Amino acid sequence: MIHSRDNLETSFIKRNPHLVLLRKINIFKHLNDEALISLYRRMSVRRWHGGSIVMGQHEPGDALYVLVAGRAKVVLFGDNGREMTLSVLSPGDFFGEMALFDGKPRSANVVAERDATLLVLERESFMAHLTEHPETAIRLLKEMASRLRSANEIINNLALHDVTSRLTRTLVNIAEDRGENHDDGILIRHRPTQQDLANMVGTCRETVS
Ligand code: CMP
């Protein structure tokens, strides 16, 4: 049987779970099979154990990361040992784009919460991809605008609301982002712990309790 090149590419993507996931990511959704495979071939696969630091704030950075399995969080560490979680990452989320663009050190820490598998794309390869596919850059700007909005929301919460109100707003945001509607309410799977919530609202675990 003779297969066309298009069919071969499509079946190659279907057989590779990393490519299946890449295809679903907003910034790469527009790519045809050939472009997606070419992008994937520029990436390397790396694994981190749960609890390890994938990237540290202030370190130099020259690669974009895509989380394909596990969970991670973007976090700032305070001098007093407190943590402030800026974002929780699940498979399909990417990070590390800021240092890639401005050439400055990493703006935050990224910690693997569980064993995590990531695709790593070096700056040069990503820039080459953006030149070939400018729509990826437009989609990336949209994503960065959305992250800036979330950051504004965090600033607003910290500056203008008390802990109870911050906690309520955070729970509502989590429910809106990843809650499942059921007859008797909204179910949040993989419920954050009290410590996780404390890190999200900038307080200590006892206060959340
Ligand atoms: P970079 O600064 O290269 O390394 C840390 C990464 O964390 C950063 O790129 C972004 O991808 C991500 N990041 C930093 N700040 C935020 C934020 N406020 N919300 C979501 N992600 C962030």
mmCIF file with all atom_site columns, C-alpha atoms and ligand atoms in Angstrom:
data_model
loop_
_atom_site.group_PDB
_atom_site.id
_atom_site.type_symbol
_atom_site.label_atom_id
_atom_site.label_alt_id
_atom_site.label_comp_id
_atom_site.label_asym_id
_atom_site.label_entity_id
_atom_site.label_seq_id
_atom_site.pdbx_PDB_ins_code
_atom_site.Cartn_x
_atom_site.Cartn_y
_atom_site.Cartn_z
_atom_site.occupancy
_atom_site.B_iso_or_equiv
_atom_site.pdbx_formal_charge
_atom_site.auth_seq_id
_atom_site.auth_comp_id
_atom_site.auth_asym_id
_atom_site.auth_atom_id
_atom_site.pdbx_PDB_model_num
ATOM   1   C CA  . MET A 1 1   ? 0.000   0.000  0.000  1.00 0.00 ? 1   MET A CA  1
ATOM   2   C CA  . ILE A 1 2   ? 1.315   3.498  -0.815 1.00 0.00 ? 2   ILE A CA  1
ATOM   3   C CA  . HIS A 1 3   ? 0.848   6.204  1.842  1.00 0.00 ? 3   HIS A CA  1
ATOM   4   C CA  . SER A 1 4   ? 0.977   9.900  1.018  1.00 0.00 ? 4   SER A CA  1
ATOM   5   C CA  . ARG A 1 5   ? 3.479   12.017 2.971  1.00 0.00 ? 5   ARG A CA  1
ATOM   6   C CA  . ASP A 1 6   ? 0.540   13.805 4.675  1.00 0.00 ? 6   ASP A CA  1
ATOM   7   C CA  . ASN A 1 7   ? -0.890  10.502 5.919  1.00 0.00 ? 7   ASN A CA  1
ATOM   8   C CA  . LEU A 1 8   ? 2.480   9.392  7.224  1.00 0.00 ? 8   LEU A CA  1
ATOM   9   C CA  . GLU A 1 9   ? 2.924   12.644 9.145  1.00 0.00 ? 9   GLU A CA  1
ATOM   10  C CA  . THR A 1 10  ? -0.581  12.458 10.603 1.00 0.00 ? 10  THR A CA  1
ATOM   11  C CA  . SER A 1 11  ? -0.086  8.879  11.797 1.00 0.00 ? 11  SER A CA  1
ATOM   12  C CA  . PHE A 1 12  ? 3.373   9.750  13.196 1.00 0.00 ? 12  PHE A CA  1
ATOM   13  C CA  . ILE A 1 13  ? 1.728   12.507 15.290 1.00 0.00 ? 13  ILE A CA  1
ATOM   14  C CA  . LYS A 1 14  ? -1.091  10.209 16.476 1.00 0.00 ? 14  LYS A CA  1
ATOM   15  C CA  . ARG A 1 15  ? 1.430   7.628  17.679 1.00 0.00 ? 15  ARG A CA  1
ATOM   16  C CA  . ASN A 1 16  ? 3.510   10.119 19.673 1.00 0.00 ? 16  ASN A CA  1
ATOM   17  C CA  . PRO A 1 17  ? 1.816   11.379 22.874 1.00 0.00 ? 17  PRO A CA  1
ATOM   18  C CA  . HIS A 1 18  ? 4.135   14.414 23.058 1.00 0.00 ? 18  HIS A CA  1
ATOM   19  C CA  . LEU A 1 19  ? 3.070   15.509 19.586 1.00 0.00 ? 19  LEU A CA  1
ATOM   20  C CA  . VAL A 1 20  ? -0.602  14.861 20.395 1.00 0.00 ? 20  VAL A CA  1
ATOM   21  C CA  . LEU A 1 21  ? -0.228  17.238 23.363 1.00 0.00 ? 21  LEU A CA  1
ATOM   22  C CA  . LEU A 1 22  ? 1.788   19.869 21.428 1.00 0.00 ? 22  LEU A CA  1
ATOM   23  C CA  . ARG A 1 23  ? -1.012  19.976 18.852 1.00 0.00 ? 23  ARG A CA  1
ATOM   24  C CA  . LYS A 1 24  ? -3.506  20.989 21.576 1.00 0.00 ? 24  LYS A CA  1
ATOM   25  C CA  . ILE A 1 25  ? -1.436  23.915 22.908 1.00 0.00 ? 25  ILE A CA  1
ATOM   26  C CA  . ASN A 1 26  ? -2.914  27.259 21.846 1.00 0.00 ? 26  ASN A CA  1
ATOM   27  C CA  . ILE A 1 27  ? 0.376   28.738 20.619 1.00 0.00 ? 27  ILE A CA  1
ATOM   28  C CA  . PHE A 1 28  ? 1.019   25.716 18.334 1.00 0.00 ? 28  PHE A CA  1
ATOM   29  C CA  . LYS A 1 29  ? -2.564  24.830 17.282 1.00 0.00 ? 29  LYS A CA  1
ATOM   30  C CA  . HIS A 1 30  ? -2.302  26.536 13.902 1.00 0.00 ? 30  HIS A CA  1
ATOM   31  C CA  . LEU A 1 31  ? 0.748   24.533 12.732 1.00 0.00 ? 31  LEU A CA  1
ATOM   32  C CA  . ASN A 1 32  ? 0.313   21.909 10.034 1.00 0.00 ? 32  ASN A CA  1
ATOM   33  C CA  . ASP A 1 33  ? 1.641   18.377 10.605 1.00 0.00 ? 33  ASP A CA  1
ATOM   34  C CA  . GLU A 1 34  ? 4.973   19.047 8.912  1.00 0.00 ? 34  GLU A CA  1
ATOM   35  C CA  . ALA A 1 35  ? 5.662   22.241 10.901 1.00 0.00 ? 35  ALA A CA  1
ATOM   36  C CA  . LEU A 1 36  ? 4.646   20.592 14.176 1.00 0.00 ? 36  LEU A CA  1
ATOM   37  C CA  . ILE A 1 37  ? 6.960   17.621 13.603 1.00 0.00 ? 37  ILE A CA  1
ATOM   38  C CA  . SER A 1 38  ? 9.808   19.923 12.601 1.00 0.00 ? 38  SER A CA  1
ATOM   39  C CA  . LEU A 1 39  ? 9.308   21.947 15.813 1.00 0.00 ? 39  LEU A CA  1
ATOM   40  C CA  . TYR A 1 40  ? 9.221   18.747 17.897 1.00 0.00 ? 40  TYR A CA  1
ATOM   41  C CA  . ARG A 1 41  ? 12.457  17.518 16.320 1.00 0.00 ? 41  ARG A CA  1
ATOM   42  C CA  . ARG A 1 42  ? 14.159  20.680 17.609 1.00 0.00 ? 42  ARG A CA  1
ATOM   43  C CA  . MET A 1 43  ? 13.100  19.830 21.188 1.00 0.00 ? 43  MET A CA  1
ATOM   44  C CA  . SER A 1 44  ? 14.758  17.551 23.716 1.00 0.00 ? 44  SER A CA  1
ATOM   45  C CA  . VAL A 1 45  ? 12.935  15.551 26.397 1.00 0.00 ? 45  VAL A CA  1
ATOM   46  C CA  . ARG A 1 46  ? 14.063  16.013 30.021 1.00 0.00 ? 46  ARG A CA  1
ATOM   47  C CA  . ARG A 1 47  ? 12.745  14.719 33.343 1.00 0.00 ? 47  ARG A CA  1
ATOM   48  C CA  . TRP A 1 48  ? 12.760  16.224 36.838 1.00 0.00 ? 48  TRP A CA  1
ATOM   49  C CA  . HIS A 1 49  ? 11.935  14.532 40.162 1.00 0.00 ? 49  HIS A CA  1
ATOM   50  C CA  . GLY A 1 50  ? 9.063   15.894 42.245 1.00 0.00 ? 50  GLY A CA  1
ATOM   51  C CA  . GLY A 1 51  ? 10.299  18.669 44.539 1.00 0.00 ? 51  GLY A CA  1
ATOM   52  C CA  . SER A 1 52  ? 13.258  19.641 42.354 1.00 0.00 ? 52  SER A CA  1
ATOM   53  C CA  . ILE A 1 53  ? 13.833  23.098 40.925 1.00 0.00 ? 53  ILE A CA  1
ATOM   54  C CA  . VAL A 1 54  ? 13.482  23.171 37.142 1.00 0.00 ? 54  VAL A CA  1
ATOM   55  C CA  . MET A 1 55  ? 14.740  26.746 36.919 1.00 0.00 ? 55  MET A CA  1
ATOM   56  C CA  . GLY A 1 56  ? 15.857  29.162 39.598 1.00 0.00 ? 56  GLY A CA  1
ATOM   57  C CA  . GLN A 1 57  ? 15.042  32.867 39.741 1.00 0.00 ? 57  GLN A CA  1
ATOM   58  C CA  . HIS A 1 58  ? 18.028  35.033 38.699 1.00 0.00 ? 58  HIS A CA  1
ATOM   59  C CA  . GLU A 1 59  ? 19.678  32.186 36.751 1.00 0.00 ? 59  GLU A CA  1
ATOM   60  C CA  . PRO A 1 60  ? 20.496  32.850 33.122 1.00 0.00 ? 60  PRO A CA  1
ATOM   61  C CA  . GLY A 1 61  ? 17.995  31.219 30.785 1.00 0.00 ? 61  GLY A CA  1
ATOM   62  C CA  . ASP A 1 62  ? 17.993  30.418 27.119 1.00 0.00 ? 62  ASP A CA  1
ATOM   63  C CA  . ALA A 1 63  ? 15.299  27.813 26.577 1.00 0.00 ? 63  ALA A CA  1
ATOM   64  C CA  . LEU A 1 64  ? 11.523  27.487 26.484 1.00 0.00 ? 64  LEU A CA  1
ATOM   65  C CA  . TYR A 1 65  ? 9.966   24.571 28.385 1.00 0.00 ? 65  TYR A CA  1
ATOM   66  C CA  . VAL A 1 66  ? 6.720   22.715 27.715 1.00 0.00 ? 66  VAL A CA  1
ATOM   67  C CA  . LEU A 1 67  ? 5.340   20.546 30.514 1.00 0.00 ? 67  LEU A CA  1
ATOM   68  C CA  . VAL A 1 68  ? 4.150   17.231 29.047 1.00 0.00 ? 68  VAL A CA  1
ATOM   69  C CA  . ALA A 1 69  ? 3.623   15.190 32.238 1.00 0.00 ? 69  ALA A CA  1
ATOM   70  C CA  . GLY A 1 70  ? 3.426   15.952 35.963 1.00 0.00 ? 70  GLY A CA  1
ATOM   71  C CA  . ARG A 1 71  ? 2.768   19.264 37.652 1.00 0.00 ? 71  ARG A CA  1
ATOM   72  C CA  . ALA A 1 72  ? 4.891   22.326 38.394 1.00 0.00 ? 72  ALA A CA  1
ATOM   73  C CA  . LYS A 1 73  ? 4.459   25.752 39.927 1.00 0.00 ? 73  LYS A CA  1
ATOM   74  C CA  . VAL A 1 74  ? 5.885   29.205 39.242 1.00 0.00 ? 74  VAL A CA  1
ATOM   75  C CA  . VAL A 1 75  ? 6.926   30.537 42.619 1.00 0.00 ? 75  VAL A CA  1
ATOM   76  C CA  . LEU A 1 76  ? 8.783   33.373 44.364 1.00 0.00 ? 76  LEU A CA  1
ATOM   77  C CA  . PHE A 1 77  ? 10.685  32.677 47.613 1.00 0.00 ? 77  PHE A CA  1
ATOM   78  C CA  . GLY A 1 78  ? 10.771  35.385 50.283 1.00 0.00 ? 78  GLY A CA  1
ATOM   79  C CA  . ASP A 1 79  ? 13.692  36.009 52.675 1.00 0.00 ? 79  ASP A CA  1
ATOM   80  C CA  . ASN A 1 80  ? 11.490  34.817 55.554 1.00 0.00 ? 80  ASN A CA  1
ATOM   81  C CA  . GLY A 1 81  ? 11.058  31.394 53.914 1.00 0.00 ? 81  GLY A CA  1
ATOM   82  C CA  . ARG A 1 82  ? 7.549   32.211 52.689 1.00 0.00 ? 82  ARG A CA  1
ATOM   83  C CA  . GLU A 1 83  ? 6.524   31.256 49.162 1.00 0.00 ? 83  GLU A CA  1
ATOM   84  C CA  . MET A 1 84  ? 4.252   33.089 46.775 1.00 0.00 ? 84  MET A CA  1
ATOM   85  C CA  . THR A 1 85  ? 2.793   30.918 44.023 1.00 0.00 ? 85  THR A CA  1
ATOM   86  C CA  . LEU A 1 86  ? 2.223   32.871 40.815 1.00 0.00 ? 86  LEU A CA  1
ATOM   87  C CA  . SER A 1 87  ? 0.875   30.033 38.705 1.00 0.00 ? 87  SER A CA  1
ATOM   88  C CA  . VAL A 1 88  ? 0.263   26.283 38.781 1.00 0.00 ? 88  VAL A CA  1
ATOM   89  C CA  . LEU A 1 89  ? 1.295   24.448 35.604 1.00 0.00 ? 89  LEU A CA  1
ATOM   90  C CA  . SER A 1 90  ? -0.279  21.299 34.144 1.00 0.00 ? 90  SER A CA  1
ATOM   91  C CA  . PRO A 1 91  ? 0.555   19.312 31.010 1.00 0.00 ? 91  PRO A CA  1
ATOM   92  C CA  . GLY A 1 92  ? 0.308   21.569 27.962 1.00 0.00 ? 92  GLY A CA  1
ATOM   93  C CA  . ASP A 1 93  ? 1.549   24.668 29.811 1.00 0.00 ? 93  ASP A CA  1
ATOM   94  C CA  . PHE A 1 94  ? 4.809   26.327 28.758 1.00 0.00 ? 94  PHE A CA  1
ATOM   95  C CA  . PHE A 1 95  ? 7.212   28.643 30.602 1.00 0.00 ? 95  PHE A CA  1
ATOM   96  C CA  . GLY A 1 96  ? 10.626  30.249 30.305 1.00 0.00 ? 96  GLY A CA  1
ATOM   97  C CA  . GLU A 1 97  ? 9.637   32.580 27.459 1.00 0.00 ? 97  GLU A CA  1
ATOM   98  C CA  . MET A 1 98  ? 10.487  35.802 29.352 1.00 0.00 ? 98  MET A CA  1
ATOM   99  C CA  . ALA A 1 99  ? 14.267  35.326 29.666 1.00 0.00 ? 99  ALA A CA  1
ATOM   100 C CA  . LEU A 1 100 ? 14.227  33.963 26.139 1.00 0.00 ? 100 LEU A CA  1
ATOM   101 C CA  . PHE A 1 101 ? 12.954  37.296 24.802 1.00 0.00 ? 101 PHE A CA  1
ATOM   102 C CA  . ASP A 1 102 ? 14.641  39.891 26.985 1.00 0.00 ? 102 ASP A CA  1
ATOM   103 C CA  . GLY A 1 103 ? 17.919  38.021 27.595 1.00 0.00 ? 103 GLY A CA  1
ATOM   104 C CA  . LYS A 1 104 ? 17.685  38.785 31.327 1.00 0.00 ? 104 LYS A CA  1
ATOM   105 C CA  . PRO A 1 105 ? 17.801  36.189 34.134 1.00 0.00 ? 105 PRO A CA  1
ATOM   106 C CA  . ARG A 1 106 ? 14.785  34.034 34.989 1.00 0.00 ? 106 ARG A CA  1
ATOM   107 C CA  . SER A 1 107 ? 12.044  36.141 36.585 1.00 0.00 ? 107 SER A CA  1
ATOM   108 C CA  . ALA A 1 108 ? 10.802  33.404 38.941 1.00 0.00 ? 108 ALA A CA  1
ATOM   109 C CA  . ASN A 1 109 ? 11.487  29.857 40.138 1.00 0.00 ? 109 ASN A CA  1
ATOM   110 C CA  . VAL A 1 110 ? 9.739   26.890 38.577 1.00 0.00 ? 110 VAL A CA  1
ATOM   111 C CA  . VAL A 1 111 ? 9.460   23.861 40.872 1.00 0.00 ? 111 VAL A CA  1
ATOM   112 C CA  . ALA A 1 112 ? 8.308   20.363 39.840 1.00 0.00 ? 112 ALA A CA  1
ATOM   113 C CA  . GLU A 1 113 ? 5.539   19.411 42.267 1.00 0.00 ? 113 GLU A CA  1
ATOM   114 C CA  . ARG A 1 114 ? 5.560   15.788 41.072 1.00 0.00 ? 114 ARG A CA  1
ATOM   115 C CA  . ASP A 1 115 ? 7.911   13.906 38.758 1.00 0.00 ? 115 ASP A CA  1
ATOM   116 C CA  . ALA A 1 116 ? 7.728   15.970 35.588 1.00 0.00 ? 116 ALA A CA  1
ATOM   117 C CA  . THR A 1 117 ? 8.584   15.455 31.926 1.00 0.00 ? 117 THR A CA  1
ATOM   118 C CA  . LEU A 1 118 ? 9.380   18.544 29.885 1.00 0.00 ? 118 LEU A CA  1
ATOM   119 C CA  . LEU A 1 119 ? 10.201  19.368 26.281 1.00 0.00 ? 119 LEU A CA  1
ATOM   120 C CA  . VAL A 1 120 ? 13.026  21.868 26.052 1.00 0.00 ? 120 VAL A CA  1
ATOM   121 C CA  . LEU A 1 121 ? 13.480  24.192 23.085 1.00 0.00 ? 121 LEU A CA  1
ATOM   122 C CA  . GLU A 1 122 ? 16.658  26.264 22.891 1.00 0.00 ? 122 GLU A CA  1
ATOM   123 C CA  . ARG A 1 123 ? 16.386  29.991 22.096 1.00 0.00 ? 123 ARG A CA  1
ATOM   124 C CA  . GLU A 1 124 ? 17.958  29.704 18.652 1.00 0.00 ? 124 GLU A CA  1
ATOM   125 C CA  . SER A 1 125 ? 15.525  26.969 17.600 1.00 0.00 ? 125 SER A CA  1
ATOM   126 C CA  . PHE A 1 126 ? 12.527  28.877 18.954 1.00 0.00 ? 126 PHE A CA  1
ATOM   127 C CA  . MET A 1 127 ? 13.570  32.086 17.201 1.00 0.00 ? 127 MET A CA  1
ATOM   128 C CA  . ALA A 1 128 ? 14.012  30.158 13.938 1.00 0.00 ? 128 ALA A CA  1
ATOM   129 C CA  . HIS A 1 129 ? 10.513  28.716 14.401 1.00 0.00 ? 129 HIS A CA  1
ATOM   130 C CA  . LEU A 1 130 ? 9.023   32.199 15.044 1.00 0.00 ? 130 LEU A CA  1
ATOM   131 C CA  . THR A 1 131 ? 10.620  33.542 11.868 1.00 0.00 ? 131 THR A CA  1
ATOM   132 C CA  . GLU A 1 132 ? 9.109   30.696 9.863  1.00 0.00 ? 132 GLU A CA  1
ATOM   133 C CA  . HIS A 1 133 ? 5.728   30.843 11.644 1.00 0.00 ? 133 HIS A CA  1
ATOM   134 C CA  . PRO A 1 134 ? 4.960   34.410 12.840 1.00 0.00 ? 134 PRO A CA  1
ATOM   135 C CA  . GLU A 1 135 ? 1.484   33.342 13.903 1.00 0.00 ? 135 GLU A CA  1
ATOM   136 C CA  . THR A 1 136 ? 3.087   31.490 16.831 1.00 0.00 ? 136 THR A CA  1
ATOM   137 C CA  . ALA A 1 137 ? 4.431   34.875 18.024 1.00 0.00 ? 137 ALA A CA  1
ATOM   138 C CA  . ILE A 1 138 ? 0.975   36.476 17.818 1.00 0.00 ? 138 ILE A CA  1
ATOM   139 C CA  . ARG A 1 139 ? -0.519  33.607 19.786 1.00 0.00 ? 139 ARG A CA  1
ATOM   140 C CA  . LEU A 1 140 ? 2.287   33.860 22.327 1.00 0.00 ? 140 LEU A CA  1
ATOM   141 C CA  . LEU A 1 141 ? 1.551   37.600 22.819 1.00 0.00 ? 141 LEU A CA  1
ATOM   142 C CA  . LYS A 1 142 ? -2.074  36.716 23.542 1.00 0.00 ? 142 LYS A CA  1
ATOM   143 C CA  . GLU A 1 143 ? -0.953  34.198 26.169 1.00 0.00 ? 143 GLU A CA  1
ATOM   144 C CA  . MET A 1 144 ? 1.461   36.707 27.721 1.00 0.00 ? 144 MET A CA  1
ATOM   145 C CA  . ALA A 1 145 ? -1.343  39.308 27.905 1.00 0.00 ? 145 ALA A CA  1
ATOM   146 C CA  . SER A 1 146 ? -3.499  36.796 29.707 1.00 0.00 ? 146 SER A CA  1
ATOM   147 C CA  . ARG A 1 147 ? -0.678  36.069 32.197 1.00 0.00 ? 147 ARG A CA  1
ATOM   148 C CA  . LEU A 1 148 ? -0.230  39.798 32.798 1.00 0.00 ? 148 LEU A CA  1
ATOM   149 C CA  . ARG A 1 149 ? -3.945  40.026 33.597 1.00 0.00 ? 149 ARG A CA  1
ATOM   150 C CA  . SER A 1 150 ? -3.596  37.186 36.122 1.00 0.00 ? 150 SER A CA  1
ATOM   151 C CA  . ALA A 1 151 ? -0.557  38.924 37.640 1.00 0.00 ? 151 ALA A CA  1
ATOM   152 C CA  . ASN A 1 152 ? -2.620  42.151 37.931 1.00 0.00 ? 152 ASN A CA  1
ATOM   153 C CA  . GLU A 1 153 ? -5.292  40.157 39.696 1.00 0.00 ? 153 GLU A CA  1
ATOM   154 C CA  . ILE A 1 154 ? -2.694  38.852 42.185 1.00 0.00 ? 154 ILE A CA  1
ATOM   155 C CA  . ILE A 1 155 ? -1.378  42.403 42.806 1.00 0.00 ? 155 ILE A CA  1
ATOM   156 C CA  . ASN A 1 156 ? -4.929  43.694 43.228 1.00 0.00 ? 156 ASN A CA  1
ATOM   157 C CA  . ASN A 1 157 ? -5.702  40.879 45.670 1.00 0.00 ? 157 ASN A CA  1
ATOM   158 C CA  . LEU A 1 158 ? -2.588  41.434 47.756 1.00 0.00 ? 158 LEU A CA  1
ATOM   159 C CA  . ALA A 1 159 ? -2.838  45.207 47.855 1.00 0.00 ? 159 ALA A CA  1
ATOM   160 C CA  . LEU A 1 160 ? -6.567  45.770 48.174 1.00 0.00 ? 160 LEU A CA  1
ATOM   161 C CA  . HIS A 1 161 ? -8.152  42.756 49.888 1.00 0.00 ? 161 HIS A CA  1
ATOM   162 C CA  . ASP A 1 162 ? -7.925  41.072 53.264 1.00 0.00 ? 162 ASP A CA  1
ATOM   163 C CA  . VAL A 1 163 ? -6.961  37.401 53.602 1.00 0.00 ? 163 VAL A CA  1
ATOM   164 C CA  . THR A 1 164 ? -10.545 36.084 53.732 1.00 0.00 ? 164 THR A CA  1
ATOM   165 C CA  . SER A 1 165 ? -11.495 37.877 50.565 1.00 0.00 ? 165 SER A CA  1
ATOM   166 C CA  . ARG A 1 166 ? -8.219  36.830 48.839 1.00 0.00 ? 166 ARG A CA  1
ATOM   167 C CA  . LEU A 1 167 ? -8.875  33.215 49.702 1.00 0.00 ? 167 LEU A CA  1
ATOM   168 C CA  . THR A 1 168 ? -12.470 33.374 48.465 1.00 0.00 ? 168 THR A CA  1
ATOM   169 C CA  . ARG A 1 169 ? -11.407 34.983 45.173 1.00 0.00 ? 169 ARG A CA  1
ATOM   170 C CA  . THR A 1 170 ? -8.638  32.397 44.700 1.00 0.00 ? 170 THR A CA  1
ATOM   171 C CA  . LEU A 1 171 ? -11.051 29.500 45.248 1.00 0.00 ? 171 LEU A CA  1
ATOM   172 C CA  . VAL A 1 172 ? -13.507 31.036 42.771 1.00 0.00 ? 172 VAL A CA  1
ATOM   173 C CA  . ASN A 1 173 ? -10.679 31.444 40.202 1.00 0.00 ? 173 ASN A CA  1
ATOM   174 C CA  . ILE A 1 174 ? -9.598  27.814 40.631 1.00 0.00 ? 174 ILE A CA  1
ATOM   175 C CA  . ALA A 1 175 ? -13.223 26.680 40.248 1.00 0.00 ? 175 ALA A CA  1
ATOM   176 C CA  . GLU A 1 176 ? -13.579 28.752 37.057 1.00 0.00 ? 176 GLU A CA  1
ATOM   177 C CA  . ASP A 1 177 ? -10.257 27.538 35.629 1.00 0.00 ? 177 ASP A CA  1
ATOM   178 C CA  . ARG A 1 178 ? -10.445 23.839 36.287 1.00 0.00 ? 178 ARG A CA  1
ATOM   179 C CA  . GLY A 1 179 ? -13.668 23.060 38.159 1.00 0.00 ? 179 GLY A CA  1
ATOM   180 C CA  . GLU A 1 180 ? -16.146 20.492 36.869 1.00 0.00 ? 180 GLU A CA  1
ATOM   181 C CA  . ASN A 1 181 ? -19.846 21.330 37.010 1.00 0.00 ? 181 ASN A CA  1
ATOM   182 C CA  . HIS A 1 182 ? -22.007 18.807 38.866 1.00 0.00 ? 182 HIS A CA  1
ATOM   183 C CA  . ASP A 1 183 ? -25.667 18.960 39.938 1.00 0.00 ? 183 ASP A CA  1
ATOM   184 C CA  . ASP A 1 184 ? -24.691 19.681 43.542 1.00 0.00 ? 184 ASP A CA  1
ATOM   185 C CA  . GLY A 1 185 ? -21.861 22.161 42.872 1.00 0.00 ? 185 GLY A CA  1
ATOM   186 C CA  . ILE A 1 186 ? -18.422 22.534 41.293 1.00 0.00 ? 186 ILE A CA  1
ATOM   187 C CA  . LEU A 1 187 ? -15.832 19.786 41.843 1.00 0.00 ? 187 LEU A CA  1
ATOM   188 C CA  . ILE A 1 188 ? -12.112 20.723 41.963 1.00 0.00 ? 188 ILE A CA  1
ATOM   189 C CA  . ARG A 1 189 ? -9.986  17.632 41.324 1.00 0.00 ? 189 ARG A CA  1
ATOM   190 C CA  . HIS A 1 190 ? -6.458  17.556 42.786 1.00 0.00 ? 190 HIS A CA  1
ATOM   191 C CA  . ARG A 1 191 ? -7.618  19.956 45.489 1.00 0.00 ? 191 ARG A CA  1
ATOM   192 C CA  . PRO A 1 192 ? -4.843  22.350 46.627 1.00 0.00 ? 192 PRO A CA  1
ATOM   193 C CA  . THR A 1 193 ? -3.619  21.788 50.207 1.00 0.00 ? 193 THR A CA  1
ATOM   194 C CA  . GLN A 1 194 ? -3.950  24.502 52.854 1.00 0.00 ? 194 GLN A CA  1
ATOM   195 C CA  . GLN A 1 195 ? -0.239  25.249 52.359 1.00 0.00 ? 195 GLN A CA  1
ATOM   196 C CA  . ASP A 1 196 ? -0.780  25.542 48.576 1.00 0.00 ? 196 ASP A CA  1
ATOM   197 C CA  . LEU A 1 197 ? -3.621  28.011 49.175 1.00 0.00 ? 197 LEU A CA  1
ATOM   198 C CA  . ALA A 1 198 ? -1.535  29.961 51.688 1.00 0.00 ? 198 ALA A CA  1
ATOM   199 C CA  . ASN A 1 199 ? 1.243   30.269 49.074 1.00 0.00 ? 199 ASN A CA  1
ATOM   200 C CA  . MET A 1 200 ? -1.278  31.493 46.522 1.00 0.00 ? 200 MET A CA  1
ATOM   201 C CA  . VAL A 1 201 ? -2.789  34.213 48.693 1.00 0.00 ? 201 VAL A CA  1
ATOM   202 C CA  . GLY A 1 202 ? 0.382   35.327 50.478 1.00 0.00 ? 202 GLY A CA  1
ATOM   203 C CA  . THR A 1 203 ? -0.396  34.149 53.997 1.00 0.00 ? 203 THR A CA  1
ATOM   204 C CA  . CYS A 1 204 ? 0.517   31.249 56.305 1.00 0.00 ? 204 CYS A CA  1
ATOM   205 C CA  . ARG A 1 205 ? -1.134  27.818 56.487 1.00 0.00 ? 205 ARG A CA  1
ATOM   206 C CA  . GLU A 1 206 ? -2.596  28.435 59.959 1.00 0.00 ? 206 GLU A CA  1
ATOM   207 C CA  . THR A 1 207 ? -4.550  31.442 58.696 1.00 0.00 ? 207 THR A CA  1
ATOM   208 C CA  . VAL A 1 208 ? -6.011  29.444 55.806 1.00 0.00 ? 208 VAL A CA  1
ATOM   209 C CA  . SER A 1 209 ? -7.013  26.707 58.247 1.00 0.00 ? 209 SER A CA  1
HETATM 210 P P1  . CMP B 2 .   ? 11.339  33.249 32.675 1.00 0.00 ? 1   CMP B P1  1
HETATM 211 O O1  . CMP B 2 .   ? 11.439  34.551 33.352 1.00 0.00 ? 1   CMP B O1  1
HETATM 212 O O2  . CMP B 2 .   ? 12.231  32.961 31.538 1.00 0.00 ? 1   CMP B O2  1
HETATM 213 O O3  . CMP B 2 .   ? 11.511  32.085 33.765 1.00 0.00 ? 1   CMP B O3  1
HETATM 214 C C1  . CMP B 2 .   ? 10.502  31.951 34.772 1.00 0.00 ? 1   CMP B C1  1
HETATM 215 C C2  . CMP B 2 .   ? 9.183   31.756 34.065 1.00 0.00 ? 1   CMP B C2  1
HETATM 216 O O4  . CMP B 2 .   ? 8.057   31.707 34.908 1.00 0.00 ? 1   CMP B O4  1
HETATM 217 C C3  . CMP B 2 .   ? 8.885   32.974 33.172 1.00 0.00 ? 1   CMP B C3  1
HETATM 218 O O5  . CMP B 2 .   ? 9.822   33.029 32.145 1.00 0.00 ? 1   CMP B O5  1
HETATM 219 C C4  . CMP B 2 .   ? 7.460   32.706 32.809 1.00 0.00 ? 1   CMP B C4  1
HETATM 220 O O6  . CMP B 2 .   ? 7.347   31.674 31.853 1.00 0.00 ? 1   CMP B O6  1
HETATM 221 C C5  . CMP B 2 .   ? 6.947   32.178 34.152 1.00 0.00 ? 1   CMP B C5  1
HETATM 222 N N1  . CMP B 2 .   ? 6.337   33.281 34.920 1.00 0.00 ? 1   CMP B N1  1
HETATM 223 C C6  . CMP B 2 .   ? 6.959   34.332 35.522 1.00 0.00 ? 1   CMP B C6  1
HETATM 224 N N2  . CMP B 2 .   ? 6.066   35.140 36.124 1.00 0.00 ? 1   CMP B N2  1
HETATM 225 C C7  . CMP B 2 .   ? 4.857   34.588 35.905 1.00 0.00 ? 1   CMP B C7  1
HETATM 226 C C8  . CMP B 2 .   ? 3.528   34.947 36.284 1.00 0.00 ? 1   CMP B C8  1
HETATM 227 N N3  . CMP B 2 .   ? 3.270   36.040 37.008 1.00 0.00 ? 1   CMP B N3  1
HETATM 228 N N4  . CMP B 2 .   ? 2.510   34.137 35.865 1.00 0.00 ? 1   CMP B N4  1
HETATM 229 C C9  . CMP B 2 .   ? 2.765   33.036 35.139 1.00 0.00 ? 1   CMP B C9  1
HETATM 230 N N5  . CMP B 2 .   ? 3.984   32.638 34.755 1.00 0.00 ? 1   CMP B N5  1
HETATM 231 C C10 . CMP B 2 .   ? 5.028   33.405 35.130 1.00 0.00 ? 1   CMP B C10 1
#
